[in-house]
Tab-separated table of C-alpha atoms (C1' of nucleotides) in Angstrom:
chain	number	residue	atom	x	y	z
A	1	UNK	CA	61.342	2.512	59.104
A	2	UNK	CA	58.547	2.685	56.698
A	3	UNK	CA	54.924	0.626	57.366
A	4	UNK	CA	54.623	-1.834	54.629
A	5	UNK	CA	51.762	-0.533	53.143
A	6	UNK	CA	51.576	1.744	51.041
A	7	UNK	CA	47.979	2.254	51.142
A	8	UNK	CA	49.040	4.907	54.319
A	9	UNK	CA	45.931	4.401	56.485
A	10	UNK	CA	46.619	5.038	59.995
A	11	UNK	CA	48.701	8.297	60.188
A	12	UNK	CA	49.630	9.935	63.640
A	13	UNK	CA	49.588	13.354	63.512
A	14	UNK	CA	51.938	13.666	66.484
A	15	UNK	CA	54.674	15.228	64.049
A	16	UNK	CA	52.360	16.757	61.803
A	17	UNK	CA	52.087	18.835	64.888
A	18	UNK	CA	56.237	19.349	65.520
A	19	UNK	CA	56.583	20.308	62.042
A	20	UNK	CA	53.268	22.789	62.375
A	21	UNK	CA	55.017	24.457	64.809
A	22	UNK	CA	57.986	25.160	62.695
A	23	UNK	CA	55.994	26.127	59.694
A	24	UNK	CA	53.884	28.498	61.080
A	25	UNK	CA	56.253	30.708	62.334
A	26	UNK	CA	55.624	33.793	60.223
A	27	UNK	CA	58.542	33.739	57.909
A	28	UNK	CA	59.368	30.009	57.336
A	29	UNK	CA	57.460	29.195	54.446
A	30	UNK	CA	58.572	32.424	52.751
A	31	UNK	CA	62.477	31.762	54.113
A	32	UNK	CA	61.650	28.074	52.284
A	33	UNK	CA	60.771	29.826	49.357
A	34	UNK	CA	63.126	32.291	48.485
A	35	UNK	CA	66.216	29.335	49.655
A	36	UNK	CA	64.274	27.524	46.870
A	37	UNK	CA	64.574	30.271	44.232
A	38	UNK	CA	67.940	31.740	45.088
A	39	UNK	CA	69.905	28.688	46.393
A	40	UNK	CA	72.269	29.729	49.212
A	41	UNK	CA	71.745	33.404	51.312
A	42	UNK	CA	73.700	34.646	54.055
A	43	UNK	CA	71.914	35.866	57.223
A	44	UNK	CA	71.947	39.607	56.327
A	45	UNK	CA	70.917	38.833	52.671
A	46	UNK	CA	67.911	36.779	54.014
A	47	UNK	CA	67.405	39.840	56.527
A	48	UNK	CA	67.135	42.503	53.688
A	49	UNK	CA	64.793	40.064	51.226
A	50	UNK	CA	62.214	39.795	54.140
A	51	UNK	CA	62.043	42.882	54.247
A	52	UNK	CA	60.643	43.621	57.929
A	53	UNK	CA	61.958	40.722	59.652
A	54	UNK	CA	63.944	41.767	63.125
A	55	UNK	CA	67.750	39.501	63.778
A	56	UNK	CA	65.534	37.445	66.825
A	57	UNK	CA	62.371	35.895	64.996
A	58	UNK	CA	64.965	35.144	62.195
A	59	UNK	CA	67.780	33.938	64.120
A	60	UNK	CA	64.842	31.223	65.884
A	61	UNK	CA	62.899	30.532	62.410
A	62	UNK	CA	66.687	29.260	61.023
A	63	UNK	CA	66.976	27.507	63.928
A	64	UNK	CA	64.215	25.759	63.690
A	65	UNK	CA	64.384	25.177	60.110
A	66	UNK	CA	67.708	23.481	60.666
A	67	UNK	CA	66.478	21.787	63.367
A	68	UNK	CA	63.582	19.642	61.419
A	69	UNK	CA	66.188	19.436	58.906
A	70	UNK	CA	64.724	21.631	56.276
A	71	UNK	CA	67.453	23.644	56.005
A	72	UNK	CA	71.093	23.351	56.362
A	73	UNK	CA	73.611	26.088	57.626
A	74	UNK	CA	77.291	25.894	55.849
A	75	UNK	CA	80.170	28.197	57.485
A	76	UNK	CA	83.062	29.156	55.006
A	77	UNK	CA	86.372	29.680	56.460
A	78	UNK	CA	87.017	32.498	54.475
A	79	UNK	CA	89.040	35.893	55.525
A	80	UNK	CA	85.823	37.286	56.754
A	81	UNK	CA	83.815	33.958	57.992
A	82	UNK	CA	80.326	33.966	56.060
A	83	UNK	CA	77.616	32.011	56.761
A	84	UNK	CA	75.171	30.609	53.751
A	85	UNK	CA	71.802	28.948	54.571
A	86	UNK	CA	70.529	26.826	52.086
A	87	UNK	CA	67.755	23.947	51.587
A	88	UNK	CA	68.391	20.534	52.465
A	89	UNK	CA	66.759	17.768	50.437
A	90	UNK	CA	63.905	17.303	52.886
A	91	UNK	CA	63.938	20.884	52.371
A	92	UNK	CA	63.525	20.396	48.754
A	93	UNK	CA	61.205	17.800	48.533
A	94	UNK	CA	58.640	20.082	51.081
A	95	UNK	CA	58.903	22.858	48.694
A	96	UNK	CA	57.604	20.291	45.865
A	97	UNK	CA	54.554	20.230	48.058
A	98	UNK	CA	54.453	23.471	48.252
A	99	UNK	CA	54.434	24.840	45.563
A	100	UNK	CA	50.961	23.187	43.873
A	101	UNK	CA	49.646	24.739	47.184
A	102	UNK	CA	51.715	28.188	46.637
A	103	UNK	CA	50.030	28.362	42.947
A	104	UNK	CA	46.749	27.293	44.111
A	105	UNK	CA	46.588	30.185	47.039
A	106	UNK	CA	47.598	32.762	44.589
A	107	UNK	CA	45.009	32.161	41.753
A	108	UNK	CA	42.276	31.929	44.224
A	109	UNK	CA	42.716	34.880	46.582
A	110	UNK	CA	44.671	35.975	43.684
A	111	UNK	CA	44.869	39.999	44.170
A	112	UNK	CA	48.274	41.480	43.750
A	113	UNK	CA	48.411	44.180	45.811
A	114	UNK	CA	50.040	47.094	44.602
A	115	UNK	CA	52.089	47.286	47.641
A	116	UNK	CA	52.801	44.531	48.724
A	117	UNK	CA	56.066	43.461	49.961
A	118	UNK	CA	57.181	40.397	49.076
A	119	UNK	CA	56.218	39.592	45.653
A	120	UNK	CA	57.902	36.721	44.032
A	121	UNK	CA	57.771	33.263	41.961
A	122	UNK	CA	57.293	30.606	44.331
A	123	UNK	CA	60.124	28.927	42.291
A	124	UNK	CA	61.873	30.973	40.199
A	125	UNK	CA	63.571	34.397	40.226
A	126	UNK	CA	61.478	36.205	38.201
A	127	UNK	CA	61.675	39.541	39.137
A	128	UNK	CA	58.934	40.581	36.513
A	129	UNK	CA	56.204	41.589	39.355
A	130	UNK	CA	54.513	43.681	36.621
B	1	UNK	CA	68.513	16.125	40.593
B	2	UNK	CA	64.989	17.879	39.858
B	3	UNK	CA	65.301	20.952	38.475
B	4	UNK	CA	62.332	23.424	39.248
B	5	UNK	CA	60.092	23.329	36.549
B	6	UNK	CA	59.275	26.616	34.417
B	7	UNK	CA	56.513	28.551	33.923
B	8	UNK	CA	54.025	29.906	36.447
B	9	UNK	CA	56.221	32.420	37.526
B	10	UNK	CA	54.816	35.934	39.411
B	11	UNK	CA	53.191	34.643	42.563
B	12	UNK	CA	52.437	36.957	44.780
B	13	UNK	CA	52.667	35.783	48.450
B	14	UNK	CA	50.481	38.213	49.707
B	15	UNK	CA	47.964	35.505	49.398
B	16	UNK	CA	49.901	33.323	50.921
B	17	UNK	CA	49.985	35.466	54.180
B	18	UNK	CA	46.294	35.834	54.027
B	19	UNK	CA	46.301	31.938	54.214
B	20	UNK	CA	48.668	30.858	56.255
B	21	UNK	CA	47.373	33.314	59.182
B	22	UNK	CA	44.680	30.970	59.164
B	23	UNK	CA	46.488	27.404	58.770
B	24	UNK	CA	49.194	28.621	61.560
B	25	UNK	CA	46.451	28.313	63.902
B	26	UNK	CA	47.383	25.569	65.944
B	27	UNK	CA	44.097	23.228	65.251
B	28	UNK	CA	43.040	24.526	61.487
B	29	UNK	CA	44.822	21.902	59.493
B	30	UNK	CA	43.872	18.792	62.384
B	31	UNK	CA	40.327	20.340	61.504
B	32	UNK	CA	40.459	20.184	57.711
B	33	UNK	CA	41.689	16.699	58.288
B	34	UNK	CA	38.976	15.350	60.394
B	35	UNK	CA	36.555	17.177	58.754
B	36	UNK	CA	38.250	15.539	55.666
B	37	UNK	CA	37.897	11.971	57.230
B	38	UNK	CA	34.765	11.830	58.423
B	39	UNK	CA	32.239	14.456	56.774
B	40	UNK	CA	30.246	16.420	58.870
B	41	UNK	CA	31.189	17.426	62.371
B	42	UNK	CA	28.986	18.961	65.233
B	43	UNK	CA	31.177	22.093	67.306
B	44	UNK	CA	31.348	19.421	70.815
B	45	UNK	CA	31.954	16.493	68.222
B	46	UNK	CA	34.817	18.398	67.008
B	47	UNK	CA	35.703	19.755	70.457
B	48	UNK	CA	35.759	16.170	71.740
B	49	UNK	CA	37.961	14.845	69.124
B	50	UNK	CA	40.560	17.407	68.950
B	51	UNK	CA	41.052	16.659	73.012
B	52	UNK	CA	42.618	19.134	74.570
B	53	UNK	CA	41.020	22.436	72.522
B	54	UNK	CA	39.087	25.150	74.209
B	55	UNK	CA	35.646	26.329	72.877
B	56	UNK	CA	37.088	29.952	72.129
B	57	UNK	CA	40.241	28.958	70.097
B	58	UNK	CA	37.321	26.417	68.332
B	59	UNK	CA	35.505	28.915	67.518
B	60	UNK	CA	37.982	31.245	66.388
B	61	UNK	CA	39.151	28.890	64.059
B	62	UNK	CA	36.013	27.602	62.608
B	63	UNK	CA	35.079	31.051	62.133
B	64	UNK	CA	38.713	32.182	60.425
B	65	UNK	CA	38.253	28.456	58.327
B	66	UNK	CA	34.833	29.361	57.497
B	67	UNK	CA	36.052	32.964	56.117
B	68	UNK	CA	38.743	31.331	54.076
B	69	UNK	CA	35.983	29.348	52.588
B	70	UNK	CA	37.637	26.095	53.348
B	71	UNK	CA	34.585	25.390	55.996
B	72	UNK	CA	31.012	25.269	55.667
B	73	UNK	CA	28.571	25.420	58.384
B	74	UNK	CA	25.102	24.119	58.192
B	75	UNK	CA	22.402	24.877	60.357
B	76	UNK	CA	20.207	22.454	61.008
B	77	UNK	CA	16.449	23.323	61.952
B	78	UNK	CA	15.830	19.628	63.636
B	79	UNK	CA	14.082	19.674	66.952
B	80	UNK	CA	16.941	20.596	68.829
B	81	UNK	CA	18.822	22.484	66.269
B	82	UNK	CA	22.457	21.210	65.429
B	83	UNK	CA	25.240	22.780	63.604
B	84	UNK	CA	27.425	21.041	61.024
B	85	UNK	CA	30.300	21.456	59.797
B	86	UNK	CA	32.112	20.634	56.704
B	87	UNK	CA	34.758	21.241	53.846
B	88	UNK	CA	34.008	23.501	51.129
B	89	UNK	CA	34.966	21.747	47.995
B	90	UNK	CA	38.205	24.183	48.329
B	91	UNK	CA	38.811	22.615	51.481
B	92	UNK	CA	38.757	19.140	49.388
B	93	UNK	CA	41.238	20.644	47.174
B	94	UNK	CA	43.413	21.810	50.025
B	95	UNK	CA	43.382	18.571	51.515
B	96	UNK	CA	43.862	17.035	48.751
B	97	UNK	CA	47.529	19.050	48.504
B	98	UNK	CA	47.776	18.457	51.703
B	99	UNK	CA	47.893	14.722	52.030
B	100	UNK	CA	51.300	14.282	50.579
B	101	UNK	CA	52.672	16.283	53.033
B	102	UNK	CA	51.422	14.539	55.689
B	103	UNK	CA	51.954	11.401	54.727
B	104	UNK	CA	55.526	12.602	54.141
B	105	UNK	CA	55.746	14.320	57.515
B	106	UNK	CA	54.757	10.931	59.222
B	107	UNK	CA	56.990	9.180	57.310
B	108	UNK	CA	60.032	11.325	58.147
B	109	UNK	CA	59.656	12.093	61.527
B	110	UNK	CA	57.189	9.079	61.873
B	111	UNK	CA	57.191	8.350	65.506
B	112	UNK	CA	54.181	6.812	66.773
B	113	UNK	CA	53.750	8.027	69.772
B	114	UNK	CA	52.030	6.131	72.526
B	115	UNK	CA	50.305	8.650	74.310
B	116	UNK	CA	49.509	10.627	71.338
B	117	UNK	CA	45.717	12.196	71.722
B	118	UNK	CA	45.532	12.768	68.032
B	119	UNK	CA	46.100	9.422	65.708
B	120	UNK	CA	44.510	8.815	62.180
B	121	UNK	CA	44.569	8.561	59.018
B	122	UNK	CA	44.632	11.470	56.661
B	123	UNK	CA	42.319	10.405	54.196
B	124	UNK	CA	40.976	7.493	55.762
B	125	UNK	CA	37.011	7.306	55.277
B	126	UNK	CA	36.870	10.003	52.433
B	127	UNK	CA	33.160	10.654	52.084
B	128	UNK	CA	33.428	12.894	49.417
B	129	UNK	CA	30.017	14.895	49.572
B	130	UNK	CA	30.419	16.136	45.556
C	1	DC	C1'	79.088	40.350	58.466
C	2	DC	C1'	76.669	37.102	61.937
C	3	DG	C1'	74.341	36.759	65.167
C	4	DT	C1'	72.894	37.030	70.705
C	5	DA	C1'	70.750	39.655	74.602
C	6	DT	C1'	67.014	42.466	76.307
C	7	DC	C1'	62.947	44.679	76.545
C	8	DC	C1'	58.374	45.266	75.043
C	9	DG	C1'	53.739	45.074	72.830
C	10	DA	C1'	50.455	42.154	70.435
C	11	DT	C1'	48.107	38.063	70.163
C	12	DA	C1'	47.096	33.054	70.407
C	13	DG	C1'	45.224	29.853	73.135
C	14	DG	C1'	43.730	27.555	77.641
C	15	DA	C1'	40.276	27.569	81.708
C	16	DT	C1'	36.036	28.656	83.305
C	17	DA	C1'	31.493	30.417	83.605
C	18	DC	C1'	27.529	31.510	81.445
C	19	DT	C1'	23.754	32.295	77.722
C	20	DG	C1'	20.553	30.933	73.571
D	1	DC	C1'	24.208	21.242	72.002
D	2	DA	C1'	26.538	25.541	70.331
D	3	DG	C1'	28.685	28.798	71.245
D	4	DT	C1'	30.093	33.779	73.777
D	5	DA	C1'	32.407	36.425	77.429
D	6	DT	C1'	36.227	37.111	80.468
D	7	DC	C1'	40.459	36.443	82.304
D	8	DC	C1'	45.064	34.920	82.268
D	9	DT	C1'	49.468	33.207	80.631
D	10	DA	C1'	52.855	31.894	77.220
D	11	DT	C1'	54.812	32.823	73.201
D	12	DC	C1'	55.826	35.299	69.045
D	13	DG	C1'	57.744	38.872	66.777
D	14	DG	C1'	59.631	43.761	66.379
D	15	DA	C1'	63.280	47.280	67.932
D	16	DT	C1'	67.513	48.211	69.598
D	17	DA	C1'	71.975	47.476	71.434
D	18	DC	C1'	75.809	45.012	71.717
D	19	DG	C1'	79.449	41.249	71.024
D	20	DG	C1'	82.045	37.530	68.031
DNA sequence: CCGTATCCGATAGGATACTG
DNA sequence: CAGTATCCTATCGGATACGG
């Protein structure tokens, strides 16, 4: 249920903090992001675009993704049984936020390192990181 | 549905890392927010608001704020001489992206908790100091 | 291919005591 | 009041191995 006004005075940050601890697991926002750009990734595909990112702390981000219904795991009953992980509309509608914020980070710290290892549109595939 | 809007592509999340190793902090965005609400806040002020915080972790994220240049601290040279603390005007514009998304997180998973230590508004008495 | 199970090192954060 | 200095514990995240 919604509070009837819409002038939203009065906000507990009770689940500000359950969602905190979701996001700021290392790879969430990033996980959010490329979901966002790339629609629907397996495990092992998410695995190799992270780059660094060990089975465990990605096996518990997903987890707890799906579990504040950000993101939404599908199994396919093909021949070999995949698995595709892909945003949910809440999922969606966070990344809307996120973005401004996304844009605004980069043009103010705004260095592209040379080597660094995750360089992408924060909603688009653009691979075009030169 | 909405498609992703085009342009700004590139973004380098490098940035992004740099950021959020502050914001995953467990108090940095309750700090920005009360810092937000109600201007200029002493270290104990702070310390008694957020509850349950420890002066090291306080510090520590003052100090990691204040290097993002989303904080400012003033020194003040009264007779017994205080400390303030306050947003940057890029602390404004963060929490200016970030109201949506809490409004939106309290709105989701909006349960008002009885016992919760930490419950206000997220842009209640904006004081805007610019 | 999709994970879980273990082990391990690094670090965040709480408690407390103490200094300027 | 505004921190710093220790200490301690819990958790996160990486590596590897293994099972479904």
């Amino acid at each position: 249920m919604r509070k009837s006004q819409p002038d939203h005075t009065d906000i507990c940050f009770c689940p500000l903090s359950g969602l905190l601890d979701v996001l700021a697991k290392k790879w969430a926002l990033l996980i959010i992001a490329i979901l966002g750009n790339e629609g629907e990734k397996g495990f092992n595909e998410l695995k190799k675009e992270l780059g660094s990112i060990s089975p465990k702390p990605l096996s518990d981000t997903l987890k707890s993704l799906e579990g504040t219904g950000l993101v939404h795991k599908r199994i396919l009953a093909t021949s070999p049984p995949s698995v595709k992980y892909s945003l949910t509309p809440d999922g969606w509608q966070f990344r809307e936020y996120l973005i401004p914020i996304l844009v605004w980070v980069s043009e103010r710290g705004g260095k592209d390192q040379p080597g660094c290892p995750i360089h992408r549109s924060p909603h688009r595939n653009s691979n075009n990181p030169k």
